[in-house]
JSON list of C-alpha atoms in Angstrom, two decimals:
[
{"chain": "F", "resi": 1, "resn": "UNK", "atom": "CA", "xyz": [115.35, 55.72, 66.89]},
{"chain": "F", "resi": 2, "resn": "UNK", "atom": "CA", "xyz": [116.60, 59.13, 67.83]},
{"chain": "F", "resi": 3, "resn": "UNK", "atom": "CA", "xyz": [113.06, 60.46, 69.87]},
{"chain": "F", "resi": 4, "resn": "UNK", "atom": "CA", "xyz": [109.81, 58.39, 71.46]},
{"chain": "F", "resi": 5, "resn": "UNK", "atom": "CA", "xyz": [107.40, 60.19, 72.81]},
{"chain": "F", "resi": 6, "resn": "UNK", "atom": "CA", "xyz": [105.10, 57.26, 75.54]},
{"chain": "F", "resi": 7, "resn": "UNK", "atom": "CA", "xyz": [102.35, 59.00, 77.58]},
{"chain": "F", "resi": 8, "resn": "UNK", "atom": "CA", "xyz": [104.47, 62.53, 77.54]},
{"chain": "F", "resi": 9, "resn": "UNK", "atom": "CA", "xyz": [107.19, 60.21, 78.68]},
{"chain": "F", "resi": 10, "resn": "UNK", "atom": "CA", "xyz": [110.41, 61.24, 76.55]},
{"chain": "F", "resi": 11, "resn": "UNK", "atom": "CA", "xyz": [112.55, 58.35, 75.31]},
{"chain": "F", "resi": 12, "resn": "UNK", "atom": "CA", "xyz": [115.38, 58.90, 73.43]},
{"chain": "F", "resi": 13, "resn": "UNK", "atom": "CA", "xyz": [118.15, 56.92, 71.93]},
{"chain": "F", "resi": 14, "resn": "UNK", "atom": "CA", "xyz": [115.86, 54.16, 71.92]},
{"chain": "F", "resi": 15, "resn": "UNK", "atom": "CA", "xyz": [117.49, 50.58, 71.21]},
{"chain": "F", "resi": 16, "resn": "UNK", "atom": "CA", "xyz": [114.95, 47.37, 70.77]},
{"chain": "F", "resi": 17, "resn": "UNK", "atom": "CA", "xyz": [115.63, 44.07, 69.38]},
{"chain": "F", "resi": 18, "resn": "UNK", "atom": "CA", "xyz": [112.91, 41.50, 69.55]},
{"chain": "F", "resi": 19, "resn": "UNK", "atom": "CA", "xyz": [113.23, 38.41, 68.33]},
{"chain": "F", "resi": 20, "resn": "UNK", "atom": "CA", "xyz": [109.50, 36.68, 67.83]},
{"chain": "F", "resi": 21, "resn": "UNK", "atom": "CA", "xyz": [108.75, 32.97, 67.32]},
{"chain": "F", "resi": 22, "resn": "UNK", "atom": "CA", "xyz": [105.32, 32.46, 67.38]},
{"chain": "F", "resi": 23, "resn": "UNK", "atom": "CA", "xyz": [104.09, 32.76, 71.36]},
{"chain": "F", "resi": 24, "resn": "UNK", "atom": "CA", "xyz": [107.87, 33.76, 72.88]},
{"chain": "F", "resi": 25, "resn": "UNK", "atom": "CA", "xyz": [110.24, 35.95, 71.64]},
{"chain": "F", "resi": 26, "resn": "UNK", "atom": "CA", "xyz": [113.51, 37.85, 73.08]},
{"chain": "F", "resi": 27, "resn": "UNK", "atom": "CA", "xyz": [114.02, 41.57, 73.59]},
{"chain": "F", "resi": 28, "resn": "UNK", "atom": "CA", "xyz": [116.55, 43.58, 74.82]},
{"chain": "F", "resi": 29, "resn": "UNK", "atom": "CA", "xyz": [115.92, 47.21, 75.29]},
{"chain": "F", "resi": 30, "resn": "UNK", "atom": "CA", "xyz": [118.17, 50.33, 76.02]},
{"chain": "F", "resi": 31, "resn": "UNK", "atom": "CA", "xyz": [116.68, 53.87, 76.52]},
{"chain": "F", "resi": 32, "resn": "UNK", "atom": "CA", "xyz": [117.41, 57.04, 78.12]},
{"chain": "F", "resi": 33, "resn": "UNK", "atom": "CA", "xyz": [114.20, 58.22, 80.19]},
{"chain": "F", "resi": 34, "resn": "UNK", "atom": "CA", "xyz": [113.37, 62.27, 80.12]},
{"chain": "F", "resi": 35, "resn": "UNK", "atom": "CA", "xyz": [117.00, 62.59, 80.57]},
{"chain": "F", "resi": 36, "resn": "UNK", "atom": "CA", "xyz": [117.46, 61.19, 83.68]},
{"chain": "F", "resi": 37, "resn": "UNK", "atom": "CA", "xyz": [117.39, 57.30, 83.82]},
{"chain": "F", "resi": 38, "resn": "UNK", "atom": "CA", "xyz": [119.05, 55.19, 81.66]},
{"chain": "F", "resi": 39, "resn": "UNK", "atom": "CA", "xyz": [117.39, 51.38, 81.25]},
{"chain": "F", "resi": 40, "resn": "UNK", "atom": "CA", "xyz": [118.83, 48.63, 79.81]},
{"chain": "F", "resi": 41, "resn": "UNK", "atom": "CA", "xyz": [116.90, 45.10, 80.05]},
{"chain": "F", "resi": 42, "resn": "UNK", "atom": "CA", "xyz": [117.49, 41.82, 78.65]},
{"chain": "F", "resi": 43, "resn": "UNK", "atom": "CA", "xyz": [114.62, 39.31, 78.51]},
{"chain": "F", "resi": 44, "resn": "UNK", "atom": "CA", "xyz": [112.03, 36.81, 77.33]},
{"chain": "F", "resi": 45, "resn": "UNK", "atom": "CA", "xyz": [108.17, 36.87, 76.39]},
{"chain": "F", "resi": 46, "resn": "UNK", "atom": "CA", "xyz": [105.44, 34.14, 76.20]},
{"chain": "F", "resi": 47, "resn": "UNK", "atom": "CA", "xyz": [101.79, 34.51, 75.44]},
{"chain": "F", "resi": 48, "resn": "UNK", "atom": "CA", "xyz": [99.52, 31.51, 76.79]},
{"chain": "F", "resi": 49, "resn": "UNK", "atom": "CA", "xyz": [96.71, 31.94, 78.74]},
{"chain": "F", "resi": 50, "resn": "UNK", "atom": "CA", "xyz": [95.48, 35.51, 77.97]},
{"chain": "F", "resi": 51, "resn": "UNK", "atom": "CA", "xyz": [98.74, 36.84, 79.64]},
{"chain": "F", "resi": 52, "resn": "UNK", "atom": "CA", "xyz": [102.43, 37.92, 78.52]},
{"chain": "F", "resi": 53, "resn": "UNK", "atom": "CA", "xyz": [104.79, 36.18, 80.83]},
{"chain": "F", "resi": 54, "resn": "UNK", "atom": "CA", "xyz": [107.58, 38.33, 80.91]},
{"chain": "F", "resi": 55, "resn": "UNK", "atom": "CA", "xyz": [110.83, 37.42, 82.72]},
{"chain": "F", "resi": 56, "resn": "UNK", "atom": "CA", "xyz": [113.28, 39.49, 82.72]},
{"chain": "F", "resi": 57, "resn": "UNK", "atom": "CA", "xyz": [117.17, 38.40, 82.95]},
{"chain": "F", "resi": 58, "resn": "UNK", "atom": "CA", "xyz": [118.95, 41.92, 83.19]},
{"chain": "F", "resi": 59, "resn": "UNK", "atom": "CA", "xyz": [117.80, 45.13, 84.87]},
{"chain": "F", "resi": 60, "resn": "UNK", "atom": "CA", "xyz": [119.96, 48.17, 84.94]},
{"chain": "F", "resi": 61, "resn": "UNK", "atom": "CA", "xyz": [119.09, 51.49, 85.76]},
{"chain": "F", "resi": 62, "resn": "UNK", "atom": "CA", "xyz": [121.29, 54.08, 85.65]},
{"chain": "F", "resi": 63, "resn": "UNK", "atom": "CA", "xyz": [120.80, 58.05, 87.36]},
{"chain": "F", "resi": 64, "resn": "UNK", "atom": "CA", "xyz": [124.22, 59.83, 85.87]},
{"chain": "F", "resi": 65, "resn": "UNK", "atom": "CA", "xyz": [126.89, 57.85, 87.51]},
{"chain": "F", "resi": 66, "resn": "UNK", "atom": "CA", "xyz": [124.64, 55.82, 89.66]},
{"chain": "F", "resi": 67, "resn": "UNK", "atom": "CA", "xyz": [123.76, 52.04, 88.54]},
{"chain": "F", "resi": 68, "resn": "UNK", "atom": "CA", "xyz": [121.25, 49.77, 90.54]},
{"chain": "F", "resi": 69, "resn": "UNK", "atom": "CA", "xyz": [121.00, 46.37, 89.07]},
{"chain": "F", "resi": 70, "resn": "UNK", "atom": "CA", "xyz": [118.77, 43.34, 89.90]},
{"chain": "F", "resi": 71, "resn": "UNK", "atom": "CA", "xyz": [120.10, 40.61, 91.78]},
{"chain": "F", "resi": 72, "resn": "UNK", "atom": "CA", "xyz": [117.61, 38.32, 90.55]},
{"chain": "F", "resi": 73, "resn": "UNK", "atom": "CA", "xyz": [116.05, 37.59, 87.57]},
{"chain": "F", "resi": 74, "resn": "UNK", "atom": "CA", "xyz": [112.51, 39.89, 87.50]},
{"chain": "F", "resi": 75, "resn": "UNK", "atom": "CA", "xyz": [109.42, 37.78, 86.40]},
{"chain": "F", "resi": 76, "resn": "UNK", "atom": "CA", "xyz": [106.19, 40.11, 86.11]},
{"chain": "F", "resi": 77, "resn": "UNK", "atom": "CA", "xyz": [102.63, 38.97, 84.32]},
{"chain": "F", "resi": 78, "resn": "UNK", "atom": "CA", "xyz": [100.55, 41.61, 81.73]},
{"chain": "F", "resi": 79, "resn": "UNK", "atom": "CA", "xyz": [97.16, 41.00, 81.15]},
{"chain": "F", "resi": 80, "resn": "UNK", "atom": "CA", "xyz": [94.29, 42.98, 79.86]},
{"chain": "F", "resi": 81, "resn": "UNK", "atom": "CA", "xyz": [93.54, 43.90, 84.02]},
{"chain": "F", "resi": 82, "resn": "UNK", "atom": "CA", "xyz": [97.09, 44.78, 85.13]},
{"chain": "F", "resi": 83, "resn": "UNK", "atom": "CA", "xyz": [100.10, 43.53, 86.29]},
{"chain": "F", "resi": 84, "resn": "UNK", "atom": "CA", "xyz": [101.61, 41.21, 88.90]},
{"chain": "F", "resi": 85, "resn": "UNK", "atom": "CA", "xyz": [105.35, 41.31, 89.82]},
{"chain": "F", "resi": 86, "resn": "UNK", "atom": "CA", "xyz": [106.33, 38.73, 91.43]},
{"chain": "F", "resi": 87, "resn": "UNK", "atom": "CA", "xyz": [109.89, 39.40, 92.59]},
{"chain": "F", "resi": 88, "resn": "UNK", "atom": "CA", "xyz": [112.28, 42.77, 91.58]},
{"chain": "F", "resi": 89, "resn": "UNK", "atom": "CA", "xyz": [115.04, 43.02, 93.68]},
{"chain": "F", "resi": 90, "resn": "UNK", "atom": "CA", "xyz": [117.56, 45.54, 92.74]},
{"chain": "F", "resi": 91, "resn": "UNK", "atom": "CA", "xyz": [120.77, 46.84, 94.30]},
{"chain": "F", "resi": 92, "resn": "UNK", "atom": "CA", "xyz": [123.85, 49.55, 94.51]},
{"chain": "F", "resi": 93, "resn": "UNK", "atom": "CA", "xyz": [126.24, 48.45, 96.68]},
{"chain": "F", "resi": 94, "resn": "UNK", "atom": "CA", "xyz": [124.64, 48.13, 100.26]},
{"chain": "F", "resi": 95, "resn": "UNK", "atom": "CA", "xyz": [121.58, 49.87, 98.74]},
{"chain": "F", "resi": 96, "resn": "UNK", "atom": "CA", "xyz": [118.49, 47.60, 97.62]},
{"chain": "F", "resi": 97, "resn": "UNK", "atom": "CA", "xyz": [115.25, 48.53, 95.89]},
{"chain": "F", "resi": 98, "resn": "UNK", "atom": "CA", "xyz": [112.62, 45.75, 96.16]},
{"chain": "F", "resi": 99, "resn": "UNK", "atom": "CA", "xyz": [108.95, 45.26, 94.80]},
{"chain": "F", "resi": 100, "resn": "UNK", "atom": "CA", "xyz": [106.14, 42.60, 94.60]},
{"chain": "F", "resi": 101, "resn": "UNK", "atom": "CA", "xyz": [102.82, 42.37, 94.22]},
{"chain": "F", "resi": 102, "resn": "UNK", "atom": "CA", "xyz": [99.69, 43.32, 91.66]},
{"chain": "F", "resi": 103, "resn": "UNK", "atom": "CA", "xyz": [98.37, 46.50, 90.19]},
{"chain": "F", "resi": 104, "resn": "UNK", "atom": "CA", "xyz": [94.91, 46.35, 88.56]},
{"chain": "F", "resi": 105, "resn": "UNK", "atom": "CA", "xyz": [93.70, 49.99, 87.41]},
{"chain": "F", "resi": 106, "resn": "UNK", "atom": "CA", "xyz": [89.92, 48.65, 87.14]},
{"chain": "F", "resi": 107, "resn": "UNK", "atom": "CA", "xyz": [90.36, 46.48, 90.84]},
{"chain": "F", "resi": 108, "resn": "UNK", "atom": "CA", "xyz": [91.77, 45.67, 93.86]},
{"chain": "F", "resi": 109, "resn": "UNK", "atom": "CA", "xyz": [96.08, 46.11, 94.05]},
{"chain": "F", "resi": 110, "resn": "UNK", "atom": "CA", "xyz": [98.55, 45.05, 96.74]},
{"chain": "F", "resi": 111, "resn": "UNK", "atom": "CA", "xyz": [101.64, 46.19, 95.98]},
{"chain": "F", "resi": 112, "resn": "UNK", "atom": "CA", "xyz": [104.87, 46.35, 98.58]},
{"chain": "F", "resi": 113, "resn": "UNK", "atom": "CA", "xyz": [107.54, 48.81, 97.66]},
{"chain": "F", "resi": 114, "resn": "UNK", "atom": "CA", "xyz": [110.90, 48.78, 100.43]},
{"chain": "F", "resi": 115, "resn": "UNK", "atom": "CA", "xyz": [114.05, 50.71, 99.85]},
{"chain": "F", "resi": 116, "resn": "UNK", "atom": "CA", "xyz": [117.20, 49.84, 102.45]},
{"chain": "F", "resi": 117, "resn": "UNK", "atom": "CA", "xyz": [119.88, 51.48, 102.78]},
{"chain": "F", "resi": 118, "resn": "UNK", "atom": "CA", "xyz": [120.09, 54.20, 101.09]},
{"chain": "F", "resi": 119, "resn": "UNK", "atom": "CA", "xyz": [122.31, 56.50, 101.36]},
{"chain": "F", "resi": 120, "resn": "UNK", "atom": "CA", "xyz": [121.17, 60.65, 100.85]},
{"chain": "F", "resi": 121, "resn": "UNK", "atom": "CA", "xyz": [124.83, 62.04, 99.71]},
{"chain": "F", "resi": 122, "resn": "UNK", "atom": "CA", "xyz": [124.02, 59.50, 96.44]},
{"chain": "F", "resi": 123, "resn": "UNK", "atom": "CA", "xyz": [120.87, 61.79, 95.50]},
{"chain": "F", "resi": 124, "resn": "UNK", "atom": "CA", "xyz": [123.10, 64.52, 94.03]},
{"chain": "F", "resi": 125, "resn": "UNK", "atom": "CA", "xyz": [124.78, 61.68, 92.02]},
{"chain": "F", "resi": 126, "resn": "UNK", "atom": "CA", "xyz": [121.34, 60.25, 90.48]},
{"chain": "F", "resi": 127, "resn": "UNK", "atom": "CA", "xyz": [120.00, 63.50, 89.35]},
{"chain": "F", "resi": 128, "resn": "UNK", "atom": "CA", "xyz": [122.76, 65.77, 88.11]},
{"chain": "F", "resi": 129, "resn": "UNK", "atom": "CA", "xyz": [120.93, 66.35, 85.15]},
{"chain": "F", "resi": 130, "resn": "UNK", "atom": "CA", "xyz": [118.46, 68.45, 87.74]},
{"chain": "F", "resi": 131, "resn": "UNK", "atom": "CA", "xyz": [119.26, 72.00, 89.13]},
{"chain": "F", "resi": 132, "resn": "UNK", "atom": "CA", "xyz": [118.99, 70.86, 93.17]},
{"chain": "F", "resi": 133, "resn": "UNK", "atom": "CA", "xyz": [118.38, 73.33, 95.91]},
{"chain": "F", "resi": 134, "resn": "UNK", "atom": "CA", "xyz": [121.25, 74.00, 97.73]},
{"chain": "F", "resi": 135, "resn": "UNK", "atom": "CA", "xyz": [120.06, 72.19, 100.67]},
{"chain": "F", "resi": 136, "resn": "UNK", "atom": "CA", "xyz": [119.32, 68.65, 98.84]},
{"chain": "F", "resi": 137, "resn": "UNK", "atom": "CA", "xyz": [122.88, 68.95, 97.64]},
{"chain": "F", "resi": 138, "resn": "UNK", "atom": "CA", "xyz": [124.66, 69.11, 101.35]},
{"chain": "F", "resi": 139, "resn": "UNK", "atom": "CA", "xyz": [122.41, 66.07, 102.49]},
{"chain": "F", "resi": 140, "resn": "UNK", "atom": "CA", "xyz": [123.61, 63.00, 104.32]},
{"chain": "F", "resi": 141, "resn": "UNK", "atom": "CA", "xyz": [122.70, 60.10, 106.50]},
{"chain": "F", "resi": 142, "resn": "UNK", "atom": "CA", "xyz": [120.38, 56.68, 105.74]},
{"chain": "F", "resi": 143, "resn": "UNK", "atom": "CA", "xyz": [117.38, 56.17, 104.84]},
{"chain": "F", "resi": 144, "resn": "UNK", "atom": "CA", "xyz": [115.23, 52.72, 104.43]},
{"chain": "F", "resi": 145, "resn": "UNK", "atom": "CA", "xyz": [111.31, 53.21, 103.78]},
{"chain": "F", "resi": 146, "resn": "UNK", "atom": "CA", "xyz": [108.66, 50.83, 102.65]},
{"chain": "F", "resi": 147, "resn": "UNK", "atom": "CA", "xyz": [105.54, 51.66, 100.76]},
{"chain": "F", "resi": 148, "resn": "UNK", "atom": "CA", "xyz": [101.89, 49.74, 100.72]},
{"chain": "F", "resi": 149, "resn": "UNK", "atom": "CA", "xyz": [99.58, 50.37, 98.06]},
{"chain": "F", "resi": 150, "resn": "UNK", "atom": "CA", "xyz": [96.51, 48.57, 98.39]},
{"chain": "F", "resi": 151, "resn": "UNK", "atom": "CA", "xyz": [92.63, 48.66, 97.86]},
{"chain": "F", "resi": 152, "resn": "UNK", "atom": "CA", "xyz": [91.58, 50.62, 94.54]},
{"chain": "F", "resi": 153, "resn": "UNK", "atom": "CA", "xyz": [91.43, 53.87, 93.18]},
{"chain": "F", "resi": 154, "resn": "UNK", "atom": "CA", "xyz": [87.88, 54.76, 95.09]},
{"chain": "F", "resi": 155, "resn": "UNK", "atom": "CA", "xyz": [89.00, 53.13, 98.29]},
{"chain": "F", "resi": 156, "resn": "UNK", "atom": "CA", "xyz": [92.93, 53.27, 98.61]},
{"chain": "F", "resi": 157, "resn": "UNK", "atom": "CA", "xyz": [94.86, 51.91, 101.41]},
{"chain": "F", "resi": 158, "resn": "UNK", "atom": "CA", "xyz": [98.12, 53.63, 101.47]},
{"chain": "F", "resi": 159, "resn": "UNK", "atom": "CA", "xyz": [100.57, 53.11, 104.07]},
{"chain": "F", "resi": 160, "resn": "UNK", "atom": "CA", "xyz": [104.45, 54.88, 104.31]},
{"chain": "F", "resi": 161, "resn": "UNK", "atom": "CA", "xyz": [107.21, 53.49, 106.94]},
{"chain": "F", "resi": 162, "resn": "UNK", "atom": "CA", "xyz": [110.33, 55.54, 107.14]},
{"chain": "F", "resi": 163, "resn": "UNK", "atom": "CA", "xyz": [113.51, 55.14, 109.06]},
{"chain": "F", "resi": 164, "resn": "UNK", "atom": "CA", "xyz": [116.23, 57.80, 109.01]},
{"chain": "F", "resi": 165, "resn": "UNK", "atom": "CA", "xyz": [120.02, 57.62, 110.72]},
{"chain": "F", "resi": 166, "resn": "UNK", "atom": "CA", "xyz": [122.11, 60.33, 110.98]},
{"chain": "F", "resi": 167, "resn": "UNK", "atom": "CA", "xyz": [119.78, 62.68, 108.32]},
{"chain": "F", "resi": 168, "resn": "UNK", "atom": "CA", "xyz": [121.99, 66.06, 107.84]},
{"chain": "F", "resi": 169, "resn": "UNK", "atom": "CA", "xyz": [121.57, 69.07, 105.54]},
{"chain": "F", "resi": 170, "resn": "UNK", "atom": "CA", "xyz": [125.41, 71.24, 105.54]},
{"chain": "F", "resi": 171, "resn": "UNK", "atom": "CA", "xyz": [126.26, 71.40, 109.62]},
{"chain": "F", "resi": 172, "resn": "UNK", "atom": "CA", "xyz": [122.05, 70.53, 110.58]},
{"chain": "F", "resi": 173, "resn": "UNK", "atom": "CA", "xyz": [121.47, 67.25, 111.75]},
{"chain": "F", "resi": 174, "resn": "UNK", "atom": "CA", "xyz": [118.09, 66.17, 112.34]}
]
């Protein structure tokens, strides 16, 4: 399909093949996100117990020239009350992206977002697709940050850990 339109979310160029027999079934998926991420995934499905088991061999996701991958197959959960991810580990290079945890919209979530590594000259790489300000596009340095979401949506426990080496903007260094 040339256009999908999910939540205001534009997909286009929108590849699926699923391959159903009876509870499990085989998918792979390519898209291209509002124009800035390309995913391609490779997995399986299985319905018992109320939940979709979904485990997913192959995660790429591309930002222009920029690829992060998984390292290990993902395995996530769907049921009618959320999600739970148990592992997602993805890297670029040095760079890693890693989740876990459980997201229920109605309930209590826990989830634990980290990034390592990453390097701030890549950001003009994964959005060139974006007009920058002039400052984001001079940037340098490492960052590695993790992210807590917990509690609900009346009583939220957020928490944000940041470490930066060697941050610079042009000739500024912070």
């Amino acid at each position: 399909s040339e256009l999908w339109l999910v939540n205001e979310i534009t997909m286009r160029n929108v590849a699926l093949v699923l391959d159903a027999k009876g509870s499990n079934a085989t998918c792979t998926l390519s898209t291209l996100v509002d124009s800035t991420a390309q995913i391609n995934l490779a997995g399986q499905l299985t319905y018992r117990g109320a939940l979709y088991h979904v485990d997913i061999a192959e995660l790429k996701v591309g930002f222009g020239t920029f690829l992060y991958e998984n390292s290990d197959p993902m395995s996530l959960a769907l049921g009618m009350d959320g999600f739970q991810l148990k592992s997602l580990s993805m890297r670029h290079e040095a760079e890693e992206l890693t989740m876990s945890g459980y997201f229920n919209p109605a309930g209590v979530s826990d989830l634990d977002i980290s990034l390592k590594g990453f390097l701030l000259n890549n950001l003009q790489m994964m959005v060139k697709t974006t007009q920058l300000p002039e400052a984001f596009k001079e940037m340098g340095g490492i960052v590695s940050g993790r992210l807590l979401v917990r509690g609900t949506f009346e009583h939220p426990n957020i928490s944000f850990d940041a470490v930066a080496d060697g941050v610079r903007t042009g000739e500024t260094v912070f």
